Amino acid sequence: MHRVGVLALDGVVPFELGIPARIFGAACSAAGAPLYSVVTCSLDGRPVRTEADYDIAVAEDASVLAHVDTVIIPPSHAPAALREGGRLPDDLRAALEGVRPGTRMVAICTGSFVLAAAGLLDHRPATTHWQEATQLQRLFTTVRVDPNVLFVDDGDVLTSAGAAAGVDLCVHIVRRDHGSAVANEVARLCVVPPWRDGGQAQFIRQPVPETSAGGTAATRAWALERLGEPLSLTDLAAHARVSVRTLTRRFRDEVGMSPGQWLAGQRIEHARHLLESTDWPVDLVAHHAGFGTGTSLRQHLHSAVGVSPLAYRRTFRSAAALTA
């Protein structure tokens, strides 16, 4: 069983603190066996203050982090030394130094500041809440901060944007560990989407669009039912009854990317699901996902996740076999 340790710091945000136990606690094998165990700790094992009007008692101190496979740091009101000067308090640094090499490190929202101050994000891509991205970049100049995405998966280090993006990241981790069937069931049990369109750009406060502008939700739903068809920007614009230029502007306003980028992303997700859940040949998967040929699918999948379709299928079939 995969062991997850959640480090609660003083001023922790209760919502994000509860995400790991809720998501990973819902992940079970086909036989109903839990796939993860989750333990929450504080630096000294004592109750921690929260952002809300109550404290939280925990069962362990930070020494437990030396015995887990994944460490998750939710957001908190970081100490001034960290938030303003980029320096870890001695007790927090000692706790992180006790983590075994090779342990997967995960930060939700401003938990990224902790990983950055520990040097774990040097020269690596990362994200945080869009309101804090500029400060993260200012303090840690070698971190490649992307304020527009919901989460960043850089292998052994993962970071998410604020609040509910922690749900997206944890569901993604389940999907990476055990495949889309398990992740989709977790999402269903927790009543959350298996993945969400776009990135943080759709949540950043922007000028209100002119009242005559309509949304793209109906066109996106229409396109999702036709991913296997050769849809063009002209087709999408025609369905929305606007020009290609207007459609592109509305897509960027609503989902933070162009129609072409959004469509390619949805096709990649559909192809990944088919590779995990069917025995179809790569060319057939490519056809149903809208890539036309296996060659095109290979190029897009390698660009998105860095592996070929067959390598991707082997990885997730192996995870599925372990789950069963």
PDB file of N, CA and C in Angstrom, residues 115-204:
ATOM      1  N   LEU A 115       8.475  23.961  -0.764  1.00  0.00           N
ATOM      2  CA  LEU A 115       9.342  23.156  -1.627  1.00  0.00           C
ATOM      3  C   LEU A 115      10.417  24.015  -2.282  1.00  0.00           C
ATOM      4  N   ALA A 116      10.045  25.234  -2.683  1.00  0.00           N
ATOM      5  CA  ALA A 116      11.017  26.126  -3.318  1.00  0.00           C
ATOM      6  C   ALA A 116      12.109  26.520  -2.336  1.00  0.00           C
ATOM      7  N   ALA A 117      11.732  26.849  -1.113  1.00  0.00           N
ATOM      8  CA  ALA A 117      12.718  27.253  -0.107  1.00  0.00           C
ATOM      9  C   ALA A 117      13.642  26.096   0.260  1.00  0.00           C
ATOM     10  N   ALA A 118      13.156  24.876   0.109  1.00  0.00           N
ATOM     11  CA  ALA A 118      13.981  23.698   0.382  1.00  0.00           C
ATOM     12  C   ALA A 118      14.884  23.347  -0.793  1.00  0.00           C
ATOM     13  N   GLY A 119      14.785  24.100  -1.890  1.00  0.00           N
ATOM     14  CA  GLY A 119      15.616  23.848  -3.062  1.00  0.00           C
ATOM     15  C   GLY A 119      15.099  22.764  -3.976  1.00  0.00           C
ATOM     16  N   LEU A 120      13.881  22.281  -3.708  1.00  0.00           N
ATOM     17  CA  LEU A 120      13.351  21.167  -4.492  1.00  0.00           C
ATOM     18  C   LEU A 120      12.759  21.596  -5.828  1.00  0.00           C
ATOM     19  N   LEU A 121      12.595  22.902  -6.027  1.00  0.00           N
ATOM     20  CA  LEU A 121      12.030  23.386  -7.284  1.00  0.00           C
ATOM     21  C   LEU A 121      13.067  24.117  -8.138  1.00  0.00           C
ATOM     22  N   ASP A 122      14.322  24.104  -7.744  1.00  0.00           N
ATOM     23  CA  ASP A 122      15.354  24.801  -8.509  1.00  0.00           C
ATOM     24  C   ASP A 122      15.403  24.287  -9.945  1.00  0.00           C
ATOM     25  N   HIS A 123      15.282  25.210 -10.885  1.00  0.00           N
ATOM     26  CA  HIS A 123      15.366  24.907 -12.323  1.00  0.00           C
ATOM     27  C   HIS A 123      14.300  23.907 -12.774  1.00  0.00           C
ATOM     28  N   ARG A 124      13.180  23.895 -12.067  1.00  0.00           N
ATOM     29  CA  ARG A 124      12.090  22.993 -12.416  1.00  0.00           C
ATOM     30  C   ARG A 124      10.814  23.789 -12.612  1.00  0.00           C
ATOM     31  N   PRO A 125       9.873  23.263 -13.401  1.00  0.00           N
ATOM     32  CA  PRO A 125       8.581  23.930 -13.561  1.00  0.00           C
ATOM     33  C   PRO A 125       7.725  23.737 -12.324  1.00  0.00           C
ATOM     34  N   ALA A 126       6.919  24.728 -11.990  1.00  0.00           N
ATOM     35  CA  ALA A 126       6.053  24.648 -10.822  1.00  0.00           C
ATOM     36  C   ALA A 126       4.946  25.683 -10.966  1.00  0.00           C
ATOM     37  N   THR A 127       3.929  25.549 -10.126  1.00  0.00           N
ATOM     38  CA  THR A 127       2.862  26.544 -10.105  1.00  0.00           C
ATOM     39  C   THR A 127       2.420  26.767  -8.668  1.00  0.00           C
ATOM     40  N   THR A 128       1.576  27.745  -8.478  1.00  0.00           N
ATOM     41  CA  THR A 128       0.954  28.046  -7.192  1.00  0.00           C
ATOM     42  C   THR A 128      -0.289  28.866  -7.496  1.00  0.00           C
ATOM     43  N   HIS A 129      -0.973  29.322  -6.463  1.00  0.00           N
ATOM     44  CA  HIS A 129      -2.144  30.168  -6.692  1.00  0.00           C
ATOM     45  C   HIS A 129      -1.738  31.373  -7.533  1.00  0.00           C
ATOM     46  N   TRP A 130      -2.584  31.748  -8.485  1.00  0.00           N
ATOM     47  CA  TRP A 130      -2.206  32.817  -9.411  1.00  0.00           C
ATOM     48  C   TRP A 130      -1.915  34.127  -8.699  1.00  0.00           C
ATOM     49  N   GLN A 131      -2.535  34.371  -7.530  1.00  0.00           N
ATOM     50  CA  GLN A 131      -2.259  35.605  -6.806  1.00  0.00           C
ATOM     51  C   GLN A 131      -0.866  35.615  -6.192  1.00  0.00           C
ATOM     52  N   GLU A 132      -0.284  34.427  -5.986  1.00  0.00           N
ATOM     53  CA  GLU A 132       1.022  34.316  -5.340  1.00  0.00           C
ATOM     54  C   GLU A 132       2.148  34.005  -6.307  1.00  0.00           C
ATOM     55  N   ALA A 133       1.836  33.825  -7.578  1.00  0.00           N
ATOM     56  CA  ALA A 133       2.848  33.391  -8.538  1.00  0.00           C
ATOM     57  C   ALA A 133       3.981  34.409  -8.694  1.00  0.00           C
ATOM     58  N   THR A 134       3.641  35.690  -8.719  1.00  0.00           N
ATOM     59  CA  THR A 134       4.671  36.715  -8.875  1.00  0.00           C
ATOM     60  C   THR A 134       5.627  36.707  -7.687  1.00  0.00           C
ATOM     61  N   GLN A 135       5.095  36.559  -6.475  1.00  0.00           N
ATOM     62  CA  GLN A 135       5.938  36.519  -5.287  1.00  0.00           C
ATOM     63  C   GLN A 135       6.816  35.272  -5.279  1.00  0.00           C
ATOM     64  N   LEU A 136       6.270  34.141  -5.684  1.00  0.00           N
ATOM     65  CA  LEU A 136       7.069  32.915  -5.755  1.00  0.00           C
ATOM     66  C   LEU A 136       8.236  33.099  -6.712  1.00  0.00           C
ATOM     67  N   GLN A 137       7.962  33.697  -7.861  1.00  0.00           N
ATOM     68  CA  GLN A 137       9.020  33.915  -8.842  1.00  0.00           C
ATOM     69  C   GLN A 137      10.047  34.931  -8.348  1.00  0.00           C
ATOM     70  N   ARG A 138       9.590  35.952  -7.633  1.00  0.00           N
ATOM     71  CA  ARG A 138      10.508  36.970  -7.130  1.00  0.00           C
ATOM     72  C   ARG A 138      11.466  36.390  -6.099  1.00  0.00           C
ATOM     73  N   LEU A 139      10.942  35.546  -5.210  1.00  0.00           N
ATOM     74  CA  LEU A 139      11.778  34.971  -4.164  1.00  0.00           C
ATOM     75  C   LEU A 139      12.708  33.885  -4.690  1.00  0.00           C
ATOM     76  N   PHE A 140      12.220  33.109  -5.640  1.00  0.00           N
ATOM     77  CA  PHE A 140      12.964  31.941  -6.108  1.00  0.00           C
ATOM     78  C   PHE A 140      13.143  32.053  -7.625  1.00  0.00           C
ATOM     79  N   THR A 141      14.162  32.757  -8.016  1.00  0.00           N
ATOM     80  CA  THR A 141      14.322  33.142  -9.427  1.00  0.00           C
ATOM     81  C   THR A 141      14.645  31.968 -10.340  1.00  0.00           C
ATOM     82  N   THR A 142      15.150  30.862  -9.796  1.00  0.00           N
ATOM     83  CA  THR A 142      15.482  29.728 -10.657  1.00  0.00           C
ATOM     84  C   THR A 142      14.288  28.820 -10.927  1.00  0.00           C
ATOM     85  N   VAL A 143      13.186  29.025 -10.190  1.00  0.00           N
ATOM     86  CA  VAL A 143      11.993  28.204 -10.414  1.00  0.00           C
ATOM     87  C   VAL A 143      11.281  28.685 -11.669  1.00  0.00           C
ATOM     88  N   ARG A 144      10.841  27.767 -12.512  1.00  0.00           N
ATOM     89  CA  ARG A 144      10.110  28.119 -13.730  1.00  0.00           C
ATOM     90  C   ARG A 144       8.611  28.141 -13.401  1.00  0.00           C
ATOM     91  N   VAL A 145       8.165  29.271 -12.896  1.00  0.00           N
ATOM     92  CA  VAL A 145       6.788  29.393 -12.412  1.00  0.00           C
ATOM     93  C   VAL A 145       5.824  29.569 -13.581  1.00  0.00           C
ATOM     94  N   ASP A 146       4.795  28.729 -13.636  1.00  0.00           N
ATOM     95  CA  ASP A 146       3.743  28.842 -14.641  1.00  0.00           C
ATOM     96  C   ASP A 146       2.440  29.167 -13.916  1.00  0.00           C
ATOM     97  N   PRO A 147       1.981  30.417 -13.993  1.00  0.00           N
ATOM     98  CA  PRO A 147       0.779  30.809 -13.249  1.00  0.00           C
ATOM     99  C   PRO A 147      -0.523  30.437 -13.932  1.00  0.00           C
ATOM    100  N   ASN A 148      -0.449  29.804 -15.100  1.00  0.00           N
ATOM    101  CA  ASN A 148      -1.653  29.593 -15.907  1.00  0.00           C
ATOM    102  C   ASN A 148      -2.236  28.191 -15.821  1.00  0.00           C
ATOM    103  N   VAL A 149      -1.530  27.260 -15.183  1.00  0.00           N
ATOM    104  CA  VAL A 149      -1.984  25.869 -15.190  1.00  0.00           C
ATOM    105  C   VAL A 149      -2.603  25.499 -13.850  1.00  0.00           C
ATOM    106  N   LEU A 150      -3.384  24.421 -13.833  1.00  0.00           N
ATOM    107  CA  LEU A 150      -3.992  23.944 -12.598  1.00  0.00           C
ATOM    108  C   LEU A 150      -2.996  23.149 -11.763  1.00  0.00           C
ATOM    109  N   PHE A 151      -2.097  22.444 -12.408  1.00  0.00           N
ATOM    110  CA  PHE A 151      -1.044  21.743 -11.679  1.00  0.00           C
ATOM    111  C   PHE A 151       0.108  21.435 -12.622  1.00  0.00           C
ATOM    112  N   VAL A 152       1.253  21.120 -12.028  1.00  0.00           N
ATOM    113  CA  VAL A 152       2.452  20.745 -12.776  1.00  0.00           C
ATOM    114  C   VAL A 152       2.938  19.402 -12.247  1.00  0.00           C
ATOM    115  N   ASP A 153       3.102  18.442 -13.135  1.00  0.00           N
ATOM    116  CA  ASP A 153       3.662  17.137 -12.803  1.00  0.00           C
ATOM    117  C   ASP A 153       5.070  17.083 -13.365  1.00  0.00           C
ATOM    118  N   ASP A 154       6.065  17.174 -12.504  1.00  0.00           N
ATOM    119  CA  ASP A 154       7.458  17.082 -12.947  1.00  0.00           C
ATOM    120  C   ASP A 154       8.097  15.812 -12.394  1.00  0.00           C
ATOM    121  N   GLY A 155       7.352  14.742 -12.469  1.00  0.00           N
ATOM    122  CA  GLY A 155       7.870  13.451 -12.047  1.00  0.00           C
ATOM    123  C   GLY A 155       7.783  13.238 -10.552  1.00  0.00           C
ATOM    124  N   ASP A 156       8.895  13.453  -9.857  1.00  0.00           N
ATOM    125  CA  ASP A 156       8.912  13.218  -8.412  1.00  0.00           C
ATOM    126  C   ASP A 156       8.518  14.447  -7.609  1.00  0.00           C
ATOM    127  N   VAL A 157       8.270  15.569  -8.271  1.00  0.00           N
ATOM    128  CA  VAL A 157       7.829  16.785  -7.601  1.00  0.00           C
ATOM    129  C   VAL A 157       6.619  17.341  -8.353  1.00  0.00           C
ATOM    130  N   LEU A 158       5.507  17.542  -7.634  1.00  0.00           N
ATOM    131  CA  LEU A 158       4.277  18.024  -8.254  1.00  0.00           C
ATOM    132  C   LEU A 158       3.753  19.201  -7.445  1.00  0.00           C
ATOM    133  N   THR A 159       3.210  20.185  -8.148  1.00  0.00           N
ATOM    134  CA  THR A 159       2.659  21.374  -7.498  1.00  0.00           C
ATOM    135  C   THR A 159       1.312  21.707  -8.126  1.00  0.00           C
ATOM    136  N   SER A 160       0.451  22.366  -7.327  1.00  0.00           N
ATOM    137  CA  SER A 160      -0.862  22.720  -7.858  1.00  0.00           C
ATOM    138  C   SER A 160      -1.158  24.179  -7.608  1.00  0.00           C
ATOM    139  N   ALA A 161      -2.153  24.671  -8.306  1.00  0.00           N
ATOM    140  CA  ALA A 161      -2.682  26.006  -8.060  1.00  0.00           C
ATOM    141  C   ALA A 161      -3.509  25.965  -6.777  1.00  0.00           C
ATOM    142  N   GLY A 162      -4.311  27.005  -6.543  1.00  0.00           N
ATOM    143  CA  GLY A 162      -4.990  27.134  -5.268  1.00  0.00           C
ATOM    144  C   GLY A 162      -6.239  26.293  -5.121  1.00  0.00           C
ATOM    145  N   ALA A 163      -6.608  26.067  -3.852  1.00  0.00           N
ATOM    146  CA  ALA A 163      -7.885  25.482  -3.450  1.00  0.00           C
ATOM    147  C   ALA A 163      -8.224  24.208  -4.225  1.00  0.00           C
ATOM    148  N   ALA A 164      -9.297  24.233  -5.035  1.00  0.00           N
ATOM    149  CA  ALA A 164      -9.793  23.020  -5.683  1.00  0.00           C
ATOM    150  C   ALA A 164      -8.804  22.419  -6.674  1.00  0.00           C
ATOM    151  N   ALA A 165      -7.793  23.171  -7.098  1.00  0.00           N
ATOM    152  CA  ALA A 165      -6.770  22.591  -7.978  1.00  0.00           C
ATOM    153  C   ALA A 165      -6.027  21.471  -7.254  1.00  0.00           C
ATOM    154  N   GLY A 166      -6.034  21.496  -5.918  1.00  0.00           N
ATOM    155  CA  GLY A 166      -5.457  20.379  -5.177  1.00  0.00           C
ATOM    156  C   GLY A 166      -6.222  19.091  -5.407  1.00  0.00           C
ATOM    157  N   VAL A 167      -7.523  19.198  -5.616  1.00  0.00           N
ATOM    158  CA  VAL A 167      -8.327  18.025  -5.977  1.00  0.00           C
ATOM    159  C   VAL A 167      -7.890  17.509  -7.344  1.00  0.00           C
ATOM    160  N   ASP A 168      -7.748  18.427  -8.298  1.00  0.00           N
ATOM    161  CA  ASP A 168      -7.304  18.025  -9.640  1.00  0.00           C
ATOM    162  C   ASP A 168      -5.971  17.286  -9.572  1.00  0.00           C
ATOM    163  N   LEU A 169      -5.053  17.816  -8.777  1.00  0.00           N
ATOM    164  CA  LEU A 169      -3.729  17.208  -8.693  1.00  0.00           C
ATOM    165  C   LEU A 169      -3.796  15.824  -8.049  1.00  0.00           C
ATOM    166  N   CYS A 170      -4.536  15.690  -6.964  1.00  0.00           N
ATOM    167  CA  CYS A 170      -4.598  14.392  -6.297  1.00  0.00           C
ATOM    168  C   CYS A 170      -5.290  13.339  -7.158  1.00  0.00           C
ATOM    169  N   VAL A 171      -6.345  13.724  -7.881  1.00  0.00           N
ATOM    170  CA  VAL A 171      -6.977  12.788  -8.814  1.00  0.00           C
ATOM    171  C   VAL A 171      -5.990  12.401  -9.917  1.00  0.00           C
ATOM    172  N   HIS A 172      -5.210  13.373 -10.379  1.00  0.00           N
ATOM    173  CA  HIS A 172      -4.184  13.090 -11.393  1.00  0.00           C
ATOM    174  C   HIS A 172      -3.164  12.080 -10.861  1.00  0.00           C
ATOM    175  N   ILE A 173      -2.757  12.229  -9.603  1.00  0.00           N
ATOM    176  CA  ILE A 173      -1.787  11.300  -9.031  1.00  0.00           C
ATOM    177  C   ILE A 173      -2.366   9.888  -8.979  1.00  0.00           C
ATOM    178  N   VAL A 174      -3.629   9.766  -8.581  1.00  0.00           N
ATOM    179  CA  VAL A 174      -4.273   8.446  -8.588  1.00  0.00           C
ATOM    180  C   VAL A 174      -4.275   7.886 -10.011  1.00  0.00           C
ATOM    181  N   ARG A 175      -4.589   8.735 -10.967  1.00  0.00           N
ATOM    182  CA  ARG A 175      -4.612   8.290 -12.369  1.00  0.00           C
ATOM    183  C   ARG A 175      -3.228   7.840 -12.819  1.00  0.00           C
ATOM    184  N   ARG A 176      -2.205   8.588 -12.422  1.00  0.00           N
ATOM    185  CA  ARG A 176      -0.839   8.231 -12.796  1.00  0.00           C
ATOM    186  C   ARG A 176      -0.409   6.930 -12.149  1.00  0.00           C
ATOM    187  N   ASP A 177      -0.834   6.721 -10.904  1.00  0.00           N
ATOM    188  CA  ASP A 177      -0.432   5.512 -10.176  1.00  0.00           C
ATOM    189  C   ASP A 177      -1.206   4.278 -10.604  1.00  0.00           C
ATOM    190  N   HIS A 178      -2.519   4.446 -10.895  1.00  0.00           N
ATOM    191  CA  HIS A 178      -3.376   3.267 -11.046  1.00  0.00           C
ATOM    192  C   HIS A 178      -4.268   3.281 -12.282  1.00  0.00           C
ATOM    193  N   GLY A 179      -4.164   4.312 -13.127  1.00  0.00           N
ATOM    194  CA  GLY A 179      -4.935   4.323 -14.364  1.00  0.00           C
ATOM    195  C   GLY A 179      -6.252   5.066 -14.258  1.00  0.00           C
ATOM    196  N   SER A 180      -6.863   5.279 -15.401  1.00  0.00           N
ATOM    197  CA  SER A 180      -8.044   6.138 -15.452  1.00  0.00           C
ATOM    198  C   SER A 180      -9.278   5.488 -14.834  1.00  0.00           C
ATOM    199  N   ALA A 181      -9.381   4.149 -14.871  1.00  0.00           N
ATOM    200  CA  ALA A 181     -10.566   3.508 -14.301  1.00  0.00           C
ATOM    201  C   ALA A 181     -10.670   3.786 -12.805  1.00  0.00           C
ATOM    202  N   VAL A 182      -9.550   3.640 -12.085  1.00  0.00           N
ATOM    203  CA  VAL A 182      -9.554   3.909 -10.651  1.00  0.00           C
ATOM    204  C   VAL A 182      -9.775   5.396 -10.388  1.00  0.00           C
ATOM    205  N   ALA A 183      -9.067   6.250 -11.148  1.00  0.00           N
ATOM    206  CA  ALA A 183      -9.209   7.698 -10.941  1.00  0.00           C
ATOM    207  C   ALA A 183     -10.628   8.170 -11.235  1.00  0.00           C
ATOM    208  N   ASN A 184     -11.232   7.637 -12.280  1.00  0.00           N
ATOM    209  CA  ASN A 184     -12.605   8.033 -12.609  1.00  0.00           C
ATOM    210  C   ASN A 184     -13.583   7.600 -11.520  1.00  0.00           C
ATOM    211  N   GLU A 185     -13.349   6.440 -10.924  1.00  0.00           N
ATOM    212  CA  GLU A 185     -14.217   5.996  -9.838  1.00  0.00           C
ATOM    213  C   GLU A 185     -14.036   6.876  -8.606  1.00  0.00           C
ATOM    214  N   VAL A 186     -12.783   7.258  -8.324  1.00  0.00           N
ATOM    215  CA  VAL A 186     -12.532   8.191  -7.218  1.00  0.00           C
ATOM    216  C   VAL A 186     -13.276   9.497  -7.453  1.00  0.00           C
ATOM    217  N   ALA A 187     -13.162  10.020  -8.679  1.00  0.00           N
ATOM    218  CA  ALA A 187     -13.840  11.273  -9.009  1.00  0.00           C
ATOM    219  C   ALA A 187     -15.351  11.137  -8.860  1.00  0.00           C
ATOM    220  N   ARG A 188     -15.887   9.990  -9.268  1.00  0.00           N
ATOM    221  CA  ARG A 188     -17.333   9.770  -9.158  1.00  0.00           C
ATOM    222  C   ARG A 188     -17.764   9.736  -7.695  1.00  0.00           C
ATOM    223  N   LEU A 189     -16.998   9.026  -6.864  1.00  0.00           N
ATOM    224  CA  LEU A 189     -17.346   8.926  -5.445  1.00  0.00           C
ATOM    225  C   LEU A 189     -17.243  10.276  -4.737  1.00  0.00           C
ATOM    226  N   CYS A 190     -16.282  11.090  -5.161  1.00  0.00           N
ATOM    227  CA  CYS A 190     -16.083  12.397  -4.528  1.00  0.00           C
ATOM    228  C   CYS A 190     -16.869  13.508  -5.222  1.00  0.00           C
ATOM    229  N   VAL A 191     -17.609  13.143  -6.270  1.00  0.00           N
ATOM    230  CA  VAL A 191     -18.452  14.086  -7.013  1.00  0.00           C
ATOM    231  C   VAL A 191     -17.622  15.269  -7.526  1.00  0.00           C
ATOM    232  N   VAL A 192     -16.503  14.924  -8.185  1.00  0.00           N
ATOM    233  CA  VAL A 192     -15.655  15.930  -8.823  1.00  0.00           C
ATOM    234  C   VAL A 192     -15.344  15.452 -10.236  1.00  0.00           C
ATOM    235  N   PRO A 193     -14.975  16.346 -11.149  1.00  0.00           N
ATOM    236  CA  PRO A 193     -14.635  15.905 -12.503  1.00  0.00           C
ATOM    237  C   PRO A 193     -13.305  15.168 -12.526  1.00  0.00           C
ATOM    238  N   PRO A 194     -13.152  14.138 -13.383  1.00  0.00           N
ATOM    239  CA  PRO A 194     -11.871  13.440 -13.498  1.00  0.00           C
ATOM    240  C   PRO A 194     -10.752  14.371 -13.953  1.00  0.00           C
ATOM    241  N   TRP A 195     -11.087  15.356 -14.751  1.00  0.00           N
ATOM    242  CA  TRP A 195     -10.156  16.428 -15.107  1.00  0.00           C
ATOM    243  C   TRP A 195     -10.973  17.634 -15.524  1.00  0.00           C
ATOM    244  N   ARG A 196     -10.346  18.799 -15.467  1.00  0.00           N
ATOM    245  CA  ARG A 196     -11.030  20.035 -15.836  1.00  0.00           C
ATOM    246  C   ARG A 196     -10.354  20.682 -17.023  1.00  0.00           C
ATOM    247  N   ASP A 197     -11.159  21.361 -17.814  1.00  0.00           N
ATOM    248  CA  ASP A 197     -10.623  22.086 -18.965  1.00  0.00           C
ATOM    249  C   ASP A 197      -9.807  23.282 -18.498  1.00  0.00           C
ATOM    250  N   GLY A 198      -8.794  23.610 -19.292  1.00  0.00           N
ATOM    251  CA  GLY A 198      -8.102  24.876 -19.121  1.00  0.00           C
ATOM    252  C   GLY A 198      -7.229  24.953 -17.888  1.00  0.00           C
ATOM    253  N   GLY A 199      -6.852  26.160 -17.527  1.00  0.00           N
ATOM    254  CA  GLY A 199      -5.966  26.383 -16.395  1.00  0.00           C
ATOM    255  C   GLY A 199      -6.476  27.504 -15.524  1.00  0.00           C
ATOM    256  N   GLN A 200      -5.553  28.139 -14.792  1.00  0.00           N
ATOM    257  CA  GLN A 200      -5.941  29.200 -13.871  1.00  0.00           C
ATOM    258  C   GLN A 200      -6.428  30.452 -14.577  1.00  0.00           C
ATOM    259  N   ALA A 201      -6.060  30.595 -15.846  1.00  0.00           N
ATOM    260  CA  ALA A 201      -6.432  31.821 -16.543  1.00  0.00           C
ATOM    261  C   ALA A 201      -7.934  32.066 -16.515  1.00  0.00           C
ATOM    262  N   GLN A 202      -8.699  30.980 -16.467  1.00  0.00           N
ATOM    263  CA  GLN A 202     -10.155  31.140 -16.472  1.00  0.00           C
ATOM    264  C   GLN A 202     -10.686  31.666 -15.146  1.00  0.00           C
ATOM    265  N   PHE A 203      -9.836  31.655 -14.091  1.00  0.00           N
ATOM    266  CA  PHE A 203     -10.278  32.113 -12.782  1.00  0.00           C
ATOM    267  C   PHE A 203      -9.713  33.478 -12.389  1.00  0.00           C
ATOM    268  N   ILE A 204      -8.778  33.976 -13.176  1.00  0.00           N
ATOM    269  CA  ILE A 204      -8.197  35.283 -12.872  1.00  0.00           C
ATOM    270  C   ILE A 204      -9.201  36.369 -13.225  1.00  0.00           C
TER     271      ILE A 204
END
